[in-house]
Coordinates of C-alpha atoms in Angstrom, one line a residue:
M1373 CA -14.1 14.4 13.6
S1374 CA -10.5 14.9 15.2
K1375 CA -7.7 12.8 14.1
A1376 CA -4.6 11.6 15.6
V1377 CA -1.6 13.6 15.5
Y1378 CA 1.8 11.4 15.4
P1379 CA 4.5 13.8 16.5
S1380 CA 7.1 11.0 15.7
L1381 CA 5.9 11.0 11.9
K1382 CA 7.1 14.6 11.5
N1383 CA 9.9 15.0 8.9
K1384 CA 10.4 11.3 8.4
L1385 CA 10.9 10.0 5.0
V1386 CA 8.0 8.4 3.6
V1387 CA 7.7 6.3 0.3
V1388 CA 4.3 5.3 -1.1
T1389 CA 4.3 3.5 -4.0
G1390 CA 1.1 3.5 -6.3
G1391 CA 0.6 7.1 -4.6
G1392 CA -1.0 9.0 -7.2
S1393 CA -4.5 7.6 -6.7
G1394 CA -6.8 5.6 -4.9
I1395 CA -5.7 4.1 -1.2
G1396 CA -2.4 5.3 -2.3
A1397 CA -3.4 8.7 -2.8
G1398 CA -5.1 8.8 0.3
M1399 CA -1.7 7.8 2.2
T1400 CA 0.3 10.1 0.4
E1401 CA -2.2 12.9 1.5
A1402 CA -2.1 11.6 5.1
F1403 CA 1.5 11.2 5.9
A1404 CA 1.8 14.5 4.3
R1405 CA -0.5 16.2 6.7
Q1406 CA 1.4 14.5 9.5
G1407 CA 4.3 16.6 8.5
A1408 CA 6.1 13.9 7.0
R1409 CA 8.6 14.2 3.8
V1410 CA 6.6 12.0 1.4
V1411 CA 7.8 11.0 -2.0
F1412 CA 5.1 8.8 -4.2
L1413 CA 6.1 6.6 -6.7
D1414 CA 3.7 6.0 -9.5
V1415 CA 3.3 5.3 -13.4
A1416 CA 0.2 7.6 -13.9
M1417 CA 1.2 10.9 -14.8
E1418 CA -2.1 12.8 -14.9
A1419 CA -3.7 11.4 -11.5
S1420 CA -0.3 11.8 -9.7
R1421 CA 0.4 15.6 -11.2
A1422 CA -2.7 16.3 -10.0
L1423 CA -2.4 15.1 -6.5
E1424 CA 1.0 17.0 -6.5
E1425 CA -0.5 20.1 -7.3
R1426 CA -3.7 19.7 -4.8
L1427 CA -1.2 19.4 -2.0
S1428 CA 1.2 21.8 -3.2
L1429 CA 0.5 24.0 -0.1
L1430 CA 1.4 21.4 2.4
F1431 CA 4.8 21.7 4.3
P1432 CA 6.6 20.0 3.3
A1433 CA 4.4 19.3 0.2
P1434 CA 4.5 15.7 -1.2
V1435 CA 6.5 15.2 -4.3
F1436 CA 5.8 12.8 -7.0
M1437 CA 8.6 10.7 -9.0
H1438 CA 7.6 8.6 -12.1
C1439 CA 8.3 4.9 -11.6
D1440 CA 7.7 1.8 -13.4
L1441 CA 7.8 -0.7 -10.7
T1442 CA 7.5 -3.8 -12.6
D1443 CA 10.6 -2.7 -14.2
I1444 CA 13.1 -3.8 -10.9
P1445 CA 16.4 -1.9 -12.1
A1446 CA 14.2 1.6 -12.9
L1447 CA 12.6 0.5 -9.4
K1448 CA 16.0 0.4 -7.7
A1449 CA 17.6 3.7 -9.3
C1450 CA 13.9 5.5 -8.2
L1451 CA 14.4 4.8 -5.0
A1452 CA 18.4 5.1 -4.9
D1453 CA 17.7 8.8 -6.6
V1454 CA 15.0 9.3 -3.8
A1455 CA 17.6 8.3 -0.8
A1456 CA 20.2 11.0 -2.6
A1457 CA 18.2 13.8 -2.9
H1458 CA 15.9 13.3 0.4
G1459 CA 18.4 10.8 2.7
P1460 CA 17.5 7.2 3.9
V1461 CA 13.9 6.2 3.8
E1462 CA 12.3 5.7 6.8
V1463 CA 9.0 4.4 6.4
L1464 CA 8.1 2.3 3.0
V1465 CA 4.5 1.7 2.2
N1466 CA 4.4 -0.8 -0.5
N1467 CA 0.6 -0.1 -1.4
A1468 CA 0.6 -0.4 -5.1
A1469 CA -1.4 -3.4 -7.2
N1470 CA -3.9 -3.6 -9.9
D1471 CA -7.2 -6.1 -9.4
D1472 CA -8.0 -6.9 -13.0
R1473 CA -10.1 -9.5 -13.4
H1474 CA -9.9 -12.7 -15.0
S1475 CA -10.3 -16.6 -15.2
L1476 CA -8.3 -19.5 -15.1
A1477 CA -8.9 -20.3 -18.3
E1478 CA -7.7 -17.4 -19.9
V1479 CA -4.4 -17.1 -18.0
T1480 CA -1.2 -17.5 -19.8
P1481 CA 2.1 -18.0 -18.6
D1482 CA 3.0 -14.2 -19.8
Y1483 CA -0.1 -13.3 -18.0
W1484 CA 0.9 -14.9 -14.5
D1485 CA 4.4 -13.2 -15.3
D1486 CA 2.8 -9.9 -15.6
R1487 CA 0.1 -9.7 -12.5
I1488 CA 3.0 -11.1 -10.3
A1489 CA 5.2 -8.4 -11.4
V1490 CA 2.4 -5.9 -11.0
N1491 CA 0.9 -7.2 -7.5
L1492 CA 3.5 -9.0 -5.5
R1493 CA 7.4 -8.8 -6.8
H1494 CA 8.0 -5.0 -6.7
L1495 CA 7.5 -5.3 -2.8
Y1496 CA 10.1 -7.7 -1.8
F1497 CA 12.5 -6.0 -4.2
A1498 CA 11.7 -2.0 -3.0
A1499 CA 11.8 -3.5 0.6
Q1500 CA 15.3 -5.2 -0.3
A1501 CA 16.1 -1.8 -1.6
V1502 CA 15.5 0.4 1.4
A1503 CA 16.6 -2.3 4.2
P1504 CA 19.9 -1.6 4.1
A1505 CA 19.7 1.7 5.2
M1506 CA 17.0 0.9 7.9
T1507 CA 19.1 -1.6 9.4
A1508 CA 22.3 0.4 9.5
A1509 CA 19.8 3.0 11.4
G1510 CA 18.7 0.3 13.7
K1511 CA 14.9 1.3 12.8
G1512 CA 12.5 1.8 10.0
V1513 CA 9.0 0.4 8.8
I1514 CA 7.7 -1.3 5.7
L1515 CA 4.0 -1.9 5.3
N1516 CA 2.9 -3.9 3.0
L1517 CA -1.0 -3.8 1.5
G1518 CA -2.9 -7.0 1.3
S1519 CA -6.4 -7.6 0.5
I1520 CA -9.3 -8.9 1.9
S1521 CA -9.7 -10.4 -1.4
W1522 CA -8.0 -13.9 -1.0
H1523 CA -9.5 -14.2 2.5
L1524 CA -13.4 -14.7 1.0
G1525 CA -12.1 -16.4 -2.1
L1526 CA -13.9 -13.7 -4.2
P1527 CA -14.4 -14.7 -7.8
D1528 CA -12.1 -13.7 -11.0
L1529 CA -9.2 -12.7 -9.0
S1530 CA -6.9 -15.7 -8.6
L1531 CA -3.6 -14.2 -9.7
Y1532 CA -4.2 -11.0 -7.3
E1533 CA -5.7 -13.3 -4.5
T1534 CA -2.1 -15.6 -5.1
S1535 CA -0.1 -12.3 -4.9
K1536 CA -1.9 -11.0 -2.0
A1537 CA -1.8 -14.2 -0.1
G1538 CA 2.3 -14.3 -0.7
I1539 CA 2.2 -10.7 0.5
E1540 CA 1.4 -12.0 4.0
G1541 CA 3.7 -14.5 4.2
M1542 CA 6.6 -11.9 2.8
T1543 CA 5.7 -9.8 5.8
R1544 CA 6.0 -12.6 8.4
A1545 CA 9.4 -13.4 6.6
L1546 CA 11.1 -10.2 6.2
A1547 CA 9.6 -9.0 9.8
R1548 CA 11.9 -11.9 11.1
E1549 CA 14.9 -11.3 9.2
L1550 CA 14.7 -7.5 9.9
G1551 CA 13.4 -7.5 13.3
V1552 CA 16.6 -8.1 14.7
D1553 CA 18.4 -4.5 13.4
G1554 CA 15.2 -3.1 14.8
V1555 CA 12.9 -2.6 11.7
R1556 CA 9.3 -3.4 11.5
V1557 CA 7.4 -5.2 9.0
A1558 CA 3.3 -5.3 9.0
C1559 CA 0.9 -5.7 6.8
I1560 CA -2.8 -3.7 6.3
V1561 CA -5.6 -6.1 5.0
P1562 CA -8.1 -3.4 3.5
G1563 CA -11.7 -4.3 2.8
N1564 CA -13.9 -3.0 -0.1
V1565 CA -12.8 0.6 0.0
K1566 CA -14.6 2.9 -2.2
T1567 CA -12.5 4.4 -4.8
P1568 CA -13.1 5.3 -8.1
R1569 CA -11.5 2.0 -9.6
Q1570 CA -13.3 -0.1 -7.3
E1571 CA -16.5 1.9 -8.3
K1572 CA -15.7 0.8 -11.5
W1573 CA -16.2 -3.0 -10.8
Y1574 CA -19.0 -2.9 -8.5
T1575 CA -22.9 -1.7 -9.2
P1576 CA -24.7 0.1 -6.7
E1577 CA -26.4 -3.4 -5.7
G1578 CA -23.1 -4.7 -5.4
E1579 CA -22.0 -2.0 -3.2
A1580 CA -25.1 -2.6 -1.0
E1581 CA -24.5 -6.4 -0.6
I1582 CA -21.0 -5.5 0.7
V1583 CA -22.0 -3.4 3.1
A1584 CA -24.8 -5.9 4.3
A1585 CA -22.0 -8.6 4.8
Q1586 CA -20.2 -5.8 7.1
C1587 CA -20.4 -6.2 10.9
L1588 CA -20.2 -2.2 10.4
K1589 CA -22.5 -0.7 7.9
G1590 CA -20.9 1.8 5.7
R1591 CA -18.1 2.6 3.1
I1592 CA -14.6 2.2 3.8
L1593 CA -12.8 5.1 2.7
P1594 CA -8.7 5.5 1.8
E1595 CA -8.7 7.5 4.7
D1596 CA -9.7 5.0 7.1
I1597 CA -6.6 2.6 5.6
A1598 CA -4.5 5.9 5.7
A1599 CA -5.5 5.8 9.6
M1600 CA -4.2 2.5 10.2
A1601 CA -0.7 3.0 8.4
M1602 CA 0.0 6.0 10.2
F1603 CA -0.4 4.2 13.6
L1604 CA 1.9 1.1 12.3
A1605 CA 4.4 3.7 10.9
S1606 CA 4.7 6.0 14.0
D1607 CA 6.8 5.1 17.5
D1608 CA 3.3 4.2 19.2
A1609 CA 3.6 0.8 17.3
R1610 CA 7.3 0.3 18.2
F1611 CA 6.7 -3.3 19.3
I1612 CA 4.2 -4.1 16.7
T1613 CA 5.5 -6.2 13.8
G1614 CA 5.1 -9.3 11.6
H1615 CA 1.4 -9.3 11.6
E1616 CA -1.9 -8.6 9.6
Y1617 CA -4.2 -5.6 10.3
F1618 CA -7.3 -5.7 8.9
V1619 CA -9.6 -2.5 8.1
D1620 CA -12.8 -4.3 6.3
A1621 CA -15.6 -3.4 8.8
G1622 CA -15.8 -7.1 9.8
W1623 CA -16.4 -8.2 6.4
R1624 CA -17.0 -12.1 6.6

């Protein structure tokens, strides 16, 4: 299958959070294959180093930087290091998240704070860190990853879904605030994407039920989410901002 090429992405500096595995790894590879300069942040050393090695022959090859996104001073320092080494960030893909299951009864205040830090807070502060250079340049793109989960009200994910619902509100707010300076902010809403992590949660029978509920039959892959991200980050989408874009095969 032939894939779109976006000349406007060539040489752009793209930062992908949680870019070492799953959907994030798909983003890292896809942008790199467009000729973008990709830096991906992740806390998972082994998977990230393996991805960096696998893509090392690309030019320019993606660069891994270890970063705990829940540590906001460390996140800001990491993004400052990226800018110092590579120049202003032109595209930020706020991808990192964790969908650990939990019930209402077992959630403690500490667990609440941890899940919000993992799934929502860092997106805001990463955007805050890159926004000044983008507004100074009069252009830039911030892409936030949402989730189909809260639209469906899936069980045992209340904090994850609270975070993902908040991301859509944050996207609209930041699009309004930053749009006057030419910065676009959009949200991608994946359906159930076939990754090793998702296979941890779903049995083959469960996956079959998801596919049966989709309008389009088949499994969504990380590259399908990356395809939407590349379009939204490209100049082809120059008047697209402030909204959510579903890649869910029509799962309802």
